[in-house]
């Protein structure tokens, strides 16, 4: 995930700098917004830009999701939590003994299946 972000960040910044802001006031447009042709053209251009941006975003998200799904089976990371139990020694003393339990990503114990 970090590698993907590190690779995409410069591209996103470059595209953002090259495209500029997506909104324009009516005073800065090169056409008269009162004419129907210019108004329709502006609306069509905005719609085409929004659709293109959504398609590109969907493709990028799909590629990132596919990459995460492909590498998920190869993740062999295990998480352990140390717990303590009280035991009494043969001479009568009470001591705390540590033991480790494997947990999932949410901290729930993974109990081995019994045959």
Tab-separated table of C-alpha atoms in Angstrom:
chain	number	residue	atom	x	y	z
A	1	UNK	CA	0.000	0.000	0.000
A	2	UNK	CA	2.774	2.429	0.906
A	3	UNK	CA	4.634	1.594	-2.296
A	4	UNK	CA	1.530	2.219	-4.415
A	5	UNK	CA	0.914	5.530	-2.667
A	6	UNK	CA	4.550	6.578	-3.072
A	7	UNK	CA	4.420	5.825	-6.791
A	8	UNK	CA	1.082	7.515	-7.431
A	9	UNK	CA	1.624	10.667	-5.381
A	10	UNK	CA	3.970	12.423	-7.864
A	11	UNK	CA	1.623	11.586	-10.742
A	12	UNK	CA	-1.413	12.934	-8.877
A	13	UNK	CA	0.452	16.136	-7.968
A	14	UNK	CA	1.625	16.614	-11.566
A	15	UNK	CA	-1.884	16.117	-12.951
A	16	UNK	CA	-3.276	18.520	-10.361
A	17	UNK	CA	-0.738	21.186	-11.246
A	18	UNK	CA	-1.239	20.783	-14.985
A	19	UNK	CA	-5.046	20.779	-14.948
A	20	UNK	CA	-5.586	23.590	-12.470
A	21	UNK	CA	-8.908	24.348	-10.868
A	22	UNK	CA	-12.039	22.791	-12.332
A	23	UNK	CA	-14.358	25.744	-11.717
A	24	UNK	CA	-14.405	29.045	-13.552
A	25	UNK	CA	-16.439	32.137	-12.994
A	26	UNK	CA	-18.565	33.366	-15.881
A	27	UNK	CA	-16.397	36.475	-16.206
A	28	UNK	CA	-13.239	34.514	-17.011
A	29	UNK	CA	-14.721	32.294	-19.708
A	30	UNK	CA	-13.796	32.935	-23.319
A	31	UNK	CA	-17.397	32.608	-24.504
A	32	UNK	CA	-20.582	34.443	-23.646
A	33	UNK	CA	-22.508	32.295	-21.141
A	34	UNK	CA	-25.751	33.952	-22.268
A	35	UNK	CA	-25.705	32.225	-25.649
A	36	UNK	CA	-27.239	28.761	-25.792
A	37	UNK	CA	-24.384	27.184	-27.745
A	38	UNK	CA	-21.774	28.276	-25.250
A	39	UNK	CA	-23.902	27.219	-22.285
A	40	UNK	CA	-24.570	23.784	-23.784
A	41	UNK	CA	-20.897	23.348	-24.682
A	42	UNK	CA	-19.841	24.287	-21.174
A	43	UNK	CA	-22.347	21.830	-19.651
A	44	UNK	CA	-21.249	19.033	-21.999
A	45	UNK	CA	-17.597	19.722	-21.193
A	46	UNK	CA	-18.268	19.595	-17.445
A	47	UNK	CA	-20.199	16.329	-17.807
A	48	UNK	CA	-17.507	14.745	-19.974
A	49	UNK	CA	-14.842	15.783	-17.480
A	50	UNK	CA	-16.800	14.383	-14.536
A	51	UNK	CA	-17.464	11.081	-16.318
A	52	UNK	CA	-13.836	10.755	-17.427
A	53	UNK	CA	-12.615	11.500	-13.906
A	54	UNK	CA	-14.977	8.914	-12.436
A	55	UNK	CA	-13.902	6.263	-14.932
A	56	UNK	CA	-10.222	6.908	-14.264
A	57	UNK	CA	-10.884	6.803	-10.499
A	58	UNK	CA	-12.764	3.510	-10.831
A	59	UNK	CA	-9.957	1.960	-12.865
A	60	UNK	CA	-7.328	3.099	-10.359
A	61	UNK	CA	-9.370	1.815	-7.401
A	62	UNK	CA	-9.975	-1.494	-9.178
A	63	UNK	CA	-6.273	-1.928	-9.871
A	64	UNK	CA	-5.397	-1.154	-6.255
A	65	UNK	CA	-8.031	-3.574	-4.975
A	66	UNK	CA	-6.813	-6.293	-7.314
A	67	UNK	CA	-3.230	-5.778	-6.150
A	68	UNK	CA	-4.307	-6.103	-2.508
A	69	UNK	CA	-6.313	-9.240	-3.292
A	70	UNK	CA	-3.426	-10.847	-5.189
A	71	UNK	CA	-0.934	-10.351	-2.360
A	72	UNK	CA	-3.343	-11.304	0.475
A	73	UNK	CA	-2.703	-15.092	0.272
A	74	UNK	CA	1.025	-14.485	0.627
A	75	UNK	CA	0.698	-12.552	3.880
A	76	UNK	CA	2.164	-14.757	6.601
A	77	UNK	CA	2.130	-12.129	9.325
A	78	UNK	CA	1.057	-13.464	12.713
A	79	UNK	CA	0.051	-11.494	15.765
A	80	UNK	CA	0.509	-12.671	19.313
A	81	UNK	CA	-0.698	-11.294	22.619
A	82	UNK	CA	1.012	-12.099	25.890
A	83	UNK	CA	-1.313	-13.186	28.674
A	84	UNK	CA	-0.600	-14.163	32.239
A	85	UNK	CA	-1.936	-16.997	34.358
A	86	UNK	CA	-1.506	-17.608	38.043
A	87	UNK	CA	0.116	-20.869	39.110
A	88	UNK	CA	1.024	-22.239	42.482
A	89	UNK	CA	4.468	-23.765	42.849
A	90	UNK	CA	5.166	-26.995	44.740
A	91	UNK	CA	6.391	-25.029	47.753
A	92	UNK	CA	3.124	-23.024	47.935
A	93	UNK	CA	4.145	-19.753	46.305
A	94	UNK	CA	1.813	-18.075	43.801
A	95	UNK	CA	3.493	-16.836	40.624
A	96	UNK	CA	2.441	-15.229	37.342
A	97	UNK	CA	3.448	-17.241	34.260
A	98	UNK	CA	3.367	-15.612	30.798
A	99	UNK	CA	1.993	-17.376	27.737
A	100	UNK	CA	1.325	-16.125	24.227
A	101	UNK	CA	-1.912	-16.455	22.263
A	102	UNK	CA	-2.261	-15.943	18.519
A	103	UNK	CA	-4.899	-13.326	17.615
A	104	UNK	CA	-6.476	-12.110	14.390
A	105	UNK	CA	-6.379	-8.534	13.064
A	106	UNK	CA	-9.193	-7.535	15.459
A	107	UNK	CA	-7.524	-8.943	18.569
A	108	UNK	CA	-9.758	-12.023	18.893
A	109	UNK	CA	-8.083	-15.264	19.909
A	110	UNK	CA	-7.517	-17.834	17.203
A	111	UNK	CA	-8.486	-21.138	18.717
A	112	UNK	CA	-6.996	-24.192	16.995
A	113	UNK	CA	-9.593	-26.604	15.669
A	114	UNK	CA	-9.758	-29.913	17.498
A	115	UNK	CA	-10.096	-33.108	15.468
